[in-house]
Amino acid sequence: MQKTIVTPADILLPPYPSESEDWTRWAVIACDQFTSEPEYWREAEETVDGALSALGLILPEVYLGTASQRVREDAIRENMHTICEKLRLFSDSMVYLERTLPDGKVRRGIVGKIDLEAYDYTAASRSAIRPTEETVVDRIPPRVAVRRQATVELPHVMLLMDDPENLVIAPLGEKKEQMEPLYQFSLMQGGGRAAGYLVKGDVQAQLLSAFADYETRRQDGVVYAVGDGNHSLASAAAYYQEIKSALGEDAAKVHPARYALVEIVNLHDSALEFEPIYRLLKNCDPADVLAALDARSAGEGYATAVWAQGERRMALPGGHALDVGCLQNFIDEYVKAHPGVICDYIHGEESLRTLSVGDGCLGFFCAGVDKESLFPYVTANGPLPRKTFSMGEAKSKRYYLEGRRIVPQIGN
């Protein structure tokens, strides 16, 4: 069989029966969600209440730069041993995932590992796996430092495939009776439900054959695009380059860090929706920001500003093919010129409206990109501006479930 970019992995999961309520405490939403809503993460900790949980293995970004960051990082290093030794190993496996979203729609995915040799996160990338958003290089070293200390990865990376005829993932829905159920449970804090099935044997062979056919069809263009977790995957790739430098090419080829565990989702899945990601400026003078934007406007695009005193449609400066790119360029320049002003990225209209009425806050609604345009845009122009789109609102994001060792087993 043709070698594929996506392959089975040695997957780690808690040793629970498939319908155990303990799964609810184990699975936690991606760390880069609810970054301006610490109450969400306090509620997550209350829900976990000391139980075995992926929460003990991740650092929610809401805590970055806070007094508790170092304490939490130290706890993660300790938990890598105490938690991971309790997990069950499923060797040479893949997982078929049916994720029931909060609105009731079901999104389908495949969890497996990808070869980082097929990925390049730079703007000029022509690799088979390409980034969909601008990579902020300064965000990579802190994440590599965390990965360098880790023995296990828990991915929130979601890769997109462009399979309009639904030939790869969709057929697994009719083969569930041939697969072992791994988990079926409600996700905490209104995240919907998750059901996972072990992909082994003949079903796995058929799936890999379908992946091979797909990759052959796409070999002259973008094969997979990073939908969620751009910076996490970029950090995994940067760490792998460190391994290459330290061990040499030959040793690195068989090192577990050559691969990264991800979920593959079809861009054409009917449950997959693209939502714009909004901007929130904090510690600012809204009137000054709006005056500066007025002075720069060229009328080539529009955004809507919302703050405690009201709402206003704003013309944007030019300089980018997308409205969100024009807005982001302006914000970057403004933040650089006004130390102390912070730009946060908010998922969901309700969340932005709630946060924008705070003192010193100003929110911006701006159009993102529709999903049918994603692969053609990336092929023609390279990555989108950072935080252009979200695959669904915050509670529809991937929850940490499956894990995988990224260091060699002792004795190997």
CSV table of C-alpha atoms in Angstrom, one decimal:
chain,number,residue,atom,x,y,z
A,1,MET,CA,0.0,0.0,0.0
A,2,GLN,CA,1.2,3.6,-0.8
A,3,LYS,CA,2.7,5.4,2.2
A,4,THR,CA,0.4,8.0,3.6
A,5,ILE,CA,0.9,11.2,5.5
A,6,VAL,CA,-1.8,10.2,8.0
A,7,THR,CA,-1.0,6.9,9.7
A,8,PRO,CA,-2.1,4.9,12.8
A,9,ALA,CA,-0.6,5.8,16.2
A,10,ASP,CA,0.0,4.3,19.6
A,11,ILE,CA,-3.0,6.1,21.3
A,12,LEU,CA,-3.4,6.6,25.0
A,13,LEU,CA,-6.8,6.9,26.6
A,14,PRO,CA,-8.2,6.5,30.2
A,15,PRO,CA,-9.1,2.9,31.1
A,16,TYR,CA,-12.8,3.6,31.5
A,17,PRO,CA,-15.8,1.7,30.1
A,18,SER,CA,-17.1,3.4,27.0
A,19,GLU,CA,-20.1,5.0,28.7
A,20,SER,CA,-18.5,5.9,32.1
A,21,GLU,CA,-19.3,9.3,33.5
A,22,ASP,CA,-15.6,9.7,34.3
A,23,TRP,CA,-15.0,10.6,30.6
A,24,THR,CA,-16.8,13.9,31.3
A,25,ARG,CA,-14.2,14.9,33.8
A,26,TRP,CA,-11.3,13.7,31.6
A,27,ALA,CA,-12.1,15.6,28.4
A,28,VAL,CA,-11.3,19.4,28.5
A,29,ILE,CA,-11.7,22.0,25.8
A,30,ALA,CA,-8.7,23.4,23.8
A,31,CYS,CA,-6.4,25.6,25.9
A,32,ASP,CA,-6.7,28.6,23.6
A,33,GLN,CA,-10.5,29.0,24.2
A,34,PHE,CA,-12.2,31.4,26.7
A,35,THR,CA,-8.9,33.4,27.1
A,36,SER,CA,-10.9,36.4,28.5
A,37,GLU,CA,-13.3,34.3,30.6
A,38,PRO,CA,-11.4,32.9,33.6
A,39,GLU,CA,-14.8,31.8,35.1
A,40,TYR,CA,-15.1,29.1,32.4
A,41,TRP,CA,-11.8,27.6,33.6
A,42,ARG,CA,-12.7,27.9,37.3
A,43,GLU,CA,-15.9,26.0,36.5
A,44,ALA,CA,-13.8,23.3,34.6
A,45,GLU,CA,-11.7,22.9,37.7
A,46,GLU,CA,-14.7,22.5,39.9
A,47,THR,CA,-16.1,19.9,37.5
A,48,VAL,CA,-12.9,17.9,37.5
A,49,ASP,CA,-12.6,18.2,41.3
A,50,GLY,CA,-9.3,16.3,41.5
A,51,ALA,CA,-10.4,13.4,39.2
A,52,LEU,CA,-8.2,12.0,36.4
A,53,SER,CA,-8.4,14.7,33.8
A,54,ALA,CA,-6.6,16.2,30.8
A,55,LEU,CA,-6.9,19.5,32.6
A,56,GLY,CA,-3.9,18.4,34.6
A,57,LEU,CA,-1.8,18.1,31.5
A,58,ILE,CA,-2.5,21.4,29.8
A,59,LEU,CA,-2.0,25.1,30.5
A,60,PRO,CA,-5.1,27.1,29.6
A,61,GLU,CA,-3.9,30.3,28.0
A,62,VAL,CA,-6.1,32.4,30.3
A,63,TYR,CA,-3.3,31.8,32.9
A,64,LEU,CA,-0.4,32.9,30.7
A,65,GLY,CA,1.4,35.8,32.3
A,66,THR,CA,-0.4,35.3,35.6
A,67,ALA,CA,1.1,34.5,39.1
A,68,SER,CA,-0.2,31.0,38.8
A,69,GLN,CA,1.5,30.1,35.5
A,70,ARG,CA,4.8,28.7,37.0
A,71,VAL,CA,2.9,26.7,39.6
A,72,ARG,CA,0.6,25.2,36.9
A,73,GLU,CA,3.6,24.4,34.7
A,74,ASP,CA,5.4,22.6,37.5
A,75,ALA,CA,2.2,20.6,38.2
A,76,ILE,CA,1.9,19.6,34.6
A,77,ARG,CA,5.5,18.2,34.6
A,78,GLU,CA,4.6,16.1,37.7
A,79,ASN,CA,1.3,15.0,36.2
A,80,MET,CA,3.0,13.8,33.0
A,81,HIS,CA,4.1,10.8,35.1
A,82,THR,CA,1.3,10.3,37.6
A,83,ILE,CA,-1.6,10.7,35.1
A,84,CYS,CA,0.0,9.1,32.1
A,85,GLU,CA,0.9,5.9,33.8
A,86,LYS,CA,-2.8,5.3,34.4
A,87,LEU,CA,-3.7,5.5,30.7
A,88,ARG,CA,-4.5,2.6,28.5
A,89,LEU,CA,-2.5,2.0,25.3
A,90,PHE,CA,-4.1,1.2,21.9
A,91,SER,CA,-1.2,0.3,19.7
A,92,ASP,CA,-1.2,1.0,15.9
A,93,SER,CA,-4.7,2.5,16.1
A,94,MET,CA,-6.9,5.3,14.8
A,95,VAL,CA,-10.1,6.7,16.2
A,96,TYR,CA,-13.3,7.5,14.3
A,97,LEU,CA,-14.9,10.4,16.2
A,98,GLU,CA,-18.5,11.6,16.0
A,99,ARG,CA,-18.8,14.9,17.8
A,100,THR,CA,-22.3,16.1,18.5
A,101,LEU,CA,-22.0,19.8,18.7
A,102,PRO,CA,-24.1,22.0,21.0
A,103,ASP,CA,-26.6,22.7,18.2
A,104,GLY,CA,-27.1,19.0,17.6
A,105,LYS,CA,-25.2,18.6,14.4
A,106,VAL,CA,-22.7,15.8,14.2
A,107,ARG,CA,-19.1,16.5,13.0
A,108,ARG,CA,-17.0,13.5,11.9
A,109,GLY,CA,-13.3,13.1,12.2
A,110,ILE,CA,-10.3,10.7,12.3
A,111,VAL,CA,-7.6,10.8,15.0
A,112,GLY,CA,-4.2,9.6,13.8
A,113,LYS,CA,-0.7,10.9,13.5
A,114,ILE,CA,0.8,12.9,10.7
A,115,ASP,CA,4.4,13.1,9.5
A,116,LEU,CA,5.9,16.5,10.2
A,117,GLU,CA,8.3,16.0,7.3
A,118,ALA,CA,5.2,16.9,5.2
A,119,TYR,CA,4.6,20.2,7.0
A,120,ASP,CA,6.1,23.6,6.8
A,121,TYR,CA,4.6,26.5,8.7
A,122,THR,CA,6.3,29.4,7.0
A,123,ALA,CA,4.4,31.8,4.8
A,124,ALA,CA,6.1,30.5,1.7
A,125,SER,CA,5.2,26.9,2.4
A,126,ARG,CA,4.6,24.6,-0.5
A,127,SER,CA,4.4,21.5,1.6
A,128,ALA,CA,1.6,18.9,1.6
A,129,ILE,CA,0.3,20.2,4.9
A,130,ARG,CA,0.1,24.0,5.1
A,131,PRO,CA,-0.8,26.6,7.7
A,132,THR,CA,-4.0,28.6,7.2
A,133,GLU,CA,-3.0,31.5,9.3
A,134,GLU,CA,0.0,33.7,9.8
A,135,THR,CA,2.4,32.1,12.2
A,136,VAL,CA,3.5,34.4,15.0
A,137,VAL,CA,7.1,33.2,15.5
A,138,ASP,CA,7.4,34.7,19.0
A,139,ARG,CA,4.6,32.4,20.1
A,140,ILE,CA,6.6,29.3,19.2
A,141,PRO,CA,9.5,29.2,21.7
A,142,PRO,CA,7.4,29.1,24.9
A,143,ARG,CA,5.3,26.3,23.4
A,144,VAL,CA,8.5,24.4,22.4
A,145,ALA,CA,9.7,24.8,25.9
A,146,VAL,CA,6.6,23.0,27.2
A,147,ARG,CA,6.9,20.3,24.6
A,148,ARG,CA,10.5,19.8,25.4
A,149,GLN,CA,9.5,18.9,29.0
A,150,ALA,CA,6.6,16.7,28.0
A,151,THR,CA,6.5,13.0,27.6
A,152,VAL,CA,2.9,12.9,26.1
A,153,GLU,CA,1.0,15.1,23.7
A,154,LEU,CA,-2.7,15.8,23.9
A,155,PRO,CA,-3.7,17.4,20.6
A,156,HIS,CA,-6.3,20.1,19.9
A,157,VAL,CA,-5.0,20.3,16.3
A,158,MET,CA,-7.6,19.8,13.6
A,159,LEU,CA,-6.5,19.3,10.0
A,160,LEU,CA,-8.9,19.9,7.1
A,161,MET,CA,-9.0,17.8,4.0
A,162,ASP,CA,-10.8,18.9,0.8
A,163,ASP,CA,-12.9,15.8,-0.1
A,164,PRO,CA,-16.1,17.2,-1.7
A,165,GLU,CA,-17.4,13.7,-2.5
A,166,ASN,CA,-16.9,12.5,1.2
A,167,LEU,CA,-15.0,9.4,0.1
A,168,VAL,CA,-12.7,9.1,3.1
A,169,ILE,CA,-14.3,9.7,6.5
A,170,ALA,CA,-18.0,9.6,5.9
A,171,PRO,CA,-18.1,5.8,5.0
A,172,LEU,CA,-17.0,4.9,8.5
A,173,GLY,CA,-20.4,6.0,9.8
A,174,GLU,CA,-21.8,2.8,8.3
A,175,LYS,CA,-19.1,0.6,9.8
A,176,LYS,CA,-19.5,1.4,13.5
A,177,GLU,CA,-20.8,-2.1,14.2
A,178,GLN,CA,-17.4,-3.4,13.1
A,179,MET,CA,-15.5,-1.2,15.5
A,180,GLU,CA,-15.0,-1.3,19.3
A,181,PRO,CA,-16.7,1.7,21.1
A,182,LEU,CA,-14.1,3.6,23.1
A,183,TYR,CA,-16.2,6.4,24.6
A,184,GLN,CA,-19.7,7.8,24.4
A,185,PHE,CA,-20.4,10.7,26.9
A,186,SER,CA,-21.5,14.3,27.4
A,187,LEU,CA,-18.8,16.9,27.3
A,188,MET,CA,-18.5,19.3,30.2
A,189,GLN,CA,-19.9,22.8,30.2
A,190,GLY,CA,-22.3,22.4,27.3
A,191,GLY,CA,-19.8,21.1,24.7
A,192,GLY,CA,-22.2,18.5,23.3
A,193,ARG,CA,-21.3,14.8,23.1
A,194,ALA,CA,-18.4,12.7,21.9
A,195,ALA,CA,-18.4,9.1,20.6
A,196,GLY,CA,-15.2,7.4,19.6
A,197,TYR,CA,-14.6,4.1,17.9
A,198,LEU,CA,-11.4,2.1,17.5
A,199,VAL,CA,-10.3,1.8,13.9
A,200,LYS,CA,-8.3,-1.5,13.5
A,201,GLY,CA,-8.0,-4.4,11.1
A,202,ASP,CA,-9.9,-4.4,7.8
A,203,VAL,CA,-11.6,-1.1,8.5
A,204,GLN,CA,-8.3,0.6,9.1
A,205,ALA,CA,-6.8,-0.9,5.9
A,206,GLN,CA,-9.8,0.4,3.9
A,207,LEU,CA,-9.4,3.8,5.5
A,208,LEU,CA,-5.7,4.0,4.8
A,209,SER,CA,-6.4,3.1,1.2
A,210,ALA,CA,-8.9,5.9,1.0
A,211,PHE,CA,-6.4,8.3,2.5
A,212,ALA,CA,-3.8,7.2,-0.1
A,213,ASP,CA,-6.2,7.8,-3.0
A,214,TYR,CA,-7.1,11.2,-1.6
A,215,GLU,CA,-3.5,12.2,-1.1
A,216,THR,CA,-2.7,11.1,-4.7
A,217,ARG,CA,-5.5,13.2,-6.1
A,218,ARG,CA,-4.2,16.2,-4.1
A,219,GLN,CA,-0.5,15.7,-4.6
A,220,ASP,CA,0.0,18.8,-6.8
A,221,GLY,CA,-1.6,21.2,-4.3
A,222,VAL,CA,-2.6,21.7,-0.7
A,223,VAL,CA,-3.3,18.2,0.7
A,224,TYR,CA,-4.2,19.1,4.3
A,225,ALA,CA,-4.7,22.6,5.8
A,226,VAL,CA,-4.4,23.4,9.5
A,227,GLY,CA,-7.9,24.4,10.6
A,228,ASP,CA,-7.3,24.7,14.4
A,229,GLY,CA,-4.1,24.6,16.4
A,230,ASN,CA,-1.7,26.3,13.9
A,231,HIS,CA,0.7,27.4,16.6
A,232,SER,CA,0.6,24.1,18.4
A,233,LEU,CA,1.5,22.2,15.2
A,234,ALA,CA,4.2,24.7,14.3
A,235,SER,CA,5.7,24.2,17.8
A,236,ALA,CA,5.7,20.4,17.3
A,237,ALA,CA,7.5,20.9,14.0
A,238,ALA,CA,10.1,23.3,15.6
A,239,TYR,CA,10.7,20.8,18.3
A,240,TYR,CA,11.3,18.1,15.8
A,241,GLN,CA,13.9,20.3,14.1
A,242,GLU,CA,15.6,20.5,17.5
A,243,ILE,CA,15.6,16.7,17.7
A,244,LYS,CA,17.2,16.5,14.2
A,245,SER,CA,19.9,18.9,15.1
A,246,ALA,CA,20.7,17.1,18.4
A,247,LEU,CA,20.4,13.5,17.1
A,248,GLY,CA,21.1,13.7,13.4
A,249,GLU,CA,18.8,12.9,10.5
A,250,ASP,CA,18.9,9.1,10.8
A,251,ALA,CA,18.0,9.0,14.5
A,252,ALA,CA,15.4,11.7,14.1
A,253,LYS,CA,13.6,9.6,11.5
A,254,VAL,CA,12.5,7.0,14.0
A,255,HIS,CA,12.0,9.4,16.9
A,256,PRO,CA,8.3,9.8,18.1
A,257,ALA,CA,8.6,13.6,17.8
A,258,ARG,CA,8.7,13.2,14.0
A,259,TYR,CA,5.0,12.8,14.2
A,260,ALA,CA,2.1,14.7,15.7
A,261,LEU,CA,-1.4,13.4,16.7
A,262,VAL,CA,-4.2,15.3,15.1
A,263,GLU,CA,-7.9,15.0,14.2
A,264,ILE,CA,-8.7,15.1,10.4
A,265,VAL,CA,-12.0,16.6,9.4
A,266,ASN,CA,-13.4,17.0,5.9
A,267,LEU,CA,-13.9,20.6,4.9
A,268,HIS,CA,-17.2,19.5,3.3
A,269,ASP,CA,-18.7,17.9,6.4
A,270,SER,CA,-22.1,19.5,6.7
A,271,ALA,CA,-21.7,20.1,10.4
A,272,LEU,CA,-18.4,22.1,9.9
A,273,GLU,CA,-19.1,25.8,10.0
A,274,PHE,CA,-16.7,28.6,9.8
A,275,GLU,CA,-17.2,31.5,12.2
A,276,PRO,CA,-15.3,34.8,12.2
A,277,ILE,CA,-13.0,35.5,15.2
A,278,TYR,CA,-13.6,38.9,16.6
A,279,ARG,CA,-11.1,41.4,18.1
A,280,LEU,CA,-11.2,43.0,21.6
A,281,LEU,CA,-9.0,45.8,22.6
A,282,LYS,CA,-8.4,46.2,26.3
A,283,ASN,CA,-6.8,49.0,28.3
A,284,CYS,CA,-7.6,51.4,25.6
A,285,ASP,CA,-9.4,54.7,25.0
A,286,PRO,CA,-12.2,53.7,22.6
A,287,ALA,CA,-12.6,57.3,21.3
A,288,ASP,CA,-8.8,57.5,20.5
A,289,VAL,CA,-8.9,54.2,18.7
A,290,LEU,CA,-11.9,55.1,16.6
A,291,ALA,CA,-10.4,58.5,15.7
A,292,ALA,CA,-7.1,56.8,14.6
A,293,LEU,CA,-9.1,54.4,12.5
A,294,ASP,CA,-11.1,57.2,10.9
A,295,ALA,CA,-7.9,58.9,10.0
A,296,ARG,CA,-6.6,55.8,8.3
A,297,SER,CA,-9.8,54.6,6.6
A,298,ALA,CA,-9.8,54.1,2.8
A,299,GLY,CA,-13.3,52.7,2.5
A,300,GLU,CA,-12.0,49.4,1.0
A,301,GLY,CA,-13.6,47.3,3.8
A,302,TYR,CA,-15.7,47.5,6.9
A,303,ALA,CA,-15.9,46.4,10.5
A,304,THR,CA,-18.4,47.2,13.3
A,305,ALA,CA,-17.0,48.7,16.5
A,306,VAL,CA,-18.9,48.1,19.8
A,307,TRP,CA,-18.2,49.5,23.2
A,308,ALA,CA,-20.0,50.8,26.3
A,309,GLN,CA,-21.3,53.9,24.6
A,310,GLY,CA,-22.7,52.2,21.5
A,311,GLU,CA,-22.0,50.6,18.1
A,312,ARG,CA,-20.7,52.0,14.9
A,313,ARG,CA,-19.8,50.8,11.4
A,314,MET,CA,-16.3,51.7,10.5
A,315,ALA,CA,-14.5,52.0,7.2
A,316,LEU,CA,-11.1,50.3,7.2
A,317,PRO,CA,-7.6,51.1,5.7
A,318,GLY,CA,-6.7,49.2,2.6
A,319,GLY,CA,-3.7,47.0,2.0
A,320,HIS,CA,-5.2,43.5,2.3
A,321,ALA,CA,-7.5,41.3,0.2
A,322,LEU,CA,-9.6,40.5,3.3
A,323,ASP,CA,-11.4,43.0,5.6
A,324,VAL,CA,-10.0,41.1,8.6
A,325,GLY,CA,-6.5,41.6,7.3
A,326,CYS,CA,-7.0,45.3,6.9
A,327,LEU,CA,-8.4,45.5,10.5
A,328,GLN,CA,-5.6,43.4,11.9
A,329,ASN,CA,-2.9,45.5,10.3
A,330,PHE,CA,-4.4,48.6,11.9
A,331,ILE,CA,-4.6,47.0,15.3
A,332,ASP,CA,-1.0,45.8,15.1
A,333,GLU,CA,0.2,49.3,14.4
A,334,TYR,CA,-2.0,50.8,17.1
A,335,VAL,CA,-1.0,48.3,19.8
A,336,LYS,CA,2.7,48.8,18.9
A,337,ALA,CA,2.3,52.6,19.3
A,338,HIS,CA,0.3,52.4,22.5
A,339,PRO,CA,2.1,50.2,25.1
A,340,GLY,CA,-0.4,48.6,27.5
A,341,VAL,CA,-3.2,48.2,25.0
A,342,ILE,CA,-3.9,44.5,24.5
A,343,CYS,CA,-5.6,42.7,21.6
A,344,ASP,CA,-7.5,39.6,22.5
A,345,TYR,CA,-9.4,37.3,20.0
A,346,ILE,CA,-13.0,36.4,20.9
A,347,HIS,CA,-15.1,33.5,19.7
A,348,GLY,CA,-18.9,34.2,19.6
A,349,GLU,CA,-20.9,37.4,19.2
A,350,GLU,CA,-22.5,37.2,22.6
A,351,SER,CA,-19.1,36.9,24.3
A,352,LEU,CA,-17.7,40.0,22.4
A,353,ARG,CA,-20.7,42.1,23.2
A,354,THR,CA,-20.5,41.2,26.9
A,355,LEU,CA,-16.8,41.9,27.1
A,356,SER,CA,-16.8,45.1,25.0
A,357,VAL,CA,-18.8,47.1,27.6
A,358,GLY,CA,-16.0,46.9,30.2
A,359,ASP,CA,-14.0,49.9,31.1
A,360,GLY,CA,-11.2,50.5,28.5
A,361,CYS,CA,-12.6,47.9,26.1
A,362,LEU,CA,-13.5,48.2,22.4
A,363,GLY,CA,-14.7,45.3,20.3
A,364,PHE,CA,-14.7,44.8,16.5
A,365,PHE,CA,-16.9,42.6,14.5
A,366,CYS,CA,-15.4,41.8,11.1
A,367,ALA,CA,-16.1,39.2,8.4
A,368,GLY,CA,-13.7,36.2,8.1
A,369,VAL,CA,-13.6,33.8,5.2
A,370,ASP,CA,-16.1,31.2,4.0
A,371,LYS,CA,-15.0,27.6,4.0
A,372,GLU,CA,-15.3,27.0,0.3
A,373,SER,CA,-12.7,29.7,-0.3
A,374,LEU,CA,-10.1,28.3,2.1
A,375,PHE,CA,-8.1,25.9,0.0
A,376,PRO,CA,-8.1,28.2,-3.1
A,377,TYR,CA,-7.0,31.2,-1.0
A,378,VAL,CA,-4.2,29.3,0.7
A,379,THR,CA,-3.0,27.9,-2.6
A,380,ALA,CA,-3.0,31.3,-4.3
A,381,ASN,CA,-1.9,33.6,-1.4
A,382,GLY,CA,-0.5,31.5,1.4
A,383,PRO,CA,-1.7,31.8,5.0
A,384,LEU,CA,-4.6,34.0,6.1
A,385,PRO,CA,-4.1,36.8,8.7
A,386,ARG,CA,-4.0,35.2,12.1
A,387,LYS,CA,-7.3,34.5,13.8
A,388,THR,CA,-9.3,34.9,10.7
A,389,PHE,CA,-11.8,32.1,11.2
A,390,SER,CA,-12.9,29.6,13.8
A,391,MET,CA,-14.3,26.2,13.0
A,392,GLY,CA,-17.5,26.8,14.9
A,393,GLU,CA,-17.9,28.8,18.1
A,394,ALA,CA,-15.8,28.1,21.3
A,395,LYS,CA,-17.9,25.2,22.6
A,396,SER,CA,-17.6,23.4,19.3
A,397,LYS,CA,-13.8,23.2,19.5
A,398,ARG,CA,-11.9,20.0,19.9
A,399,TYR,CA,-11.7,18.6,23.5
A,400,TYR,CA,-8.5,16.9,24.6
A,401,LEU,CA,-9.2,13.2,24.6
A,402,GLU,CA,-6.6,11.0,22.9
A,403,GLY,CA,-2.9,11.2,23.8
A,404,ARG,CA,0.4,9.9,22.4
A,405,ARG,CA,3.9,9.5,23.8
A,406,ILE,CA,6.5,11.8,22.1
A,407,VAL,CA,9.6,10.4,23.7
A,408,PRO,CA,11.1,7.0,23.1
A,409,GLN,CA,10.2,4.2,25.5
A,410,ILE,CA,13.0,3.4,27.9
A,411,GLY,CA,15.0,0.5,26.5
A,412,ASN,CA,14.1,1.3,22.9
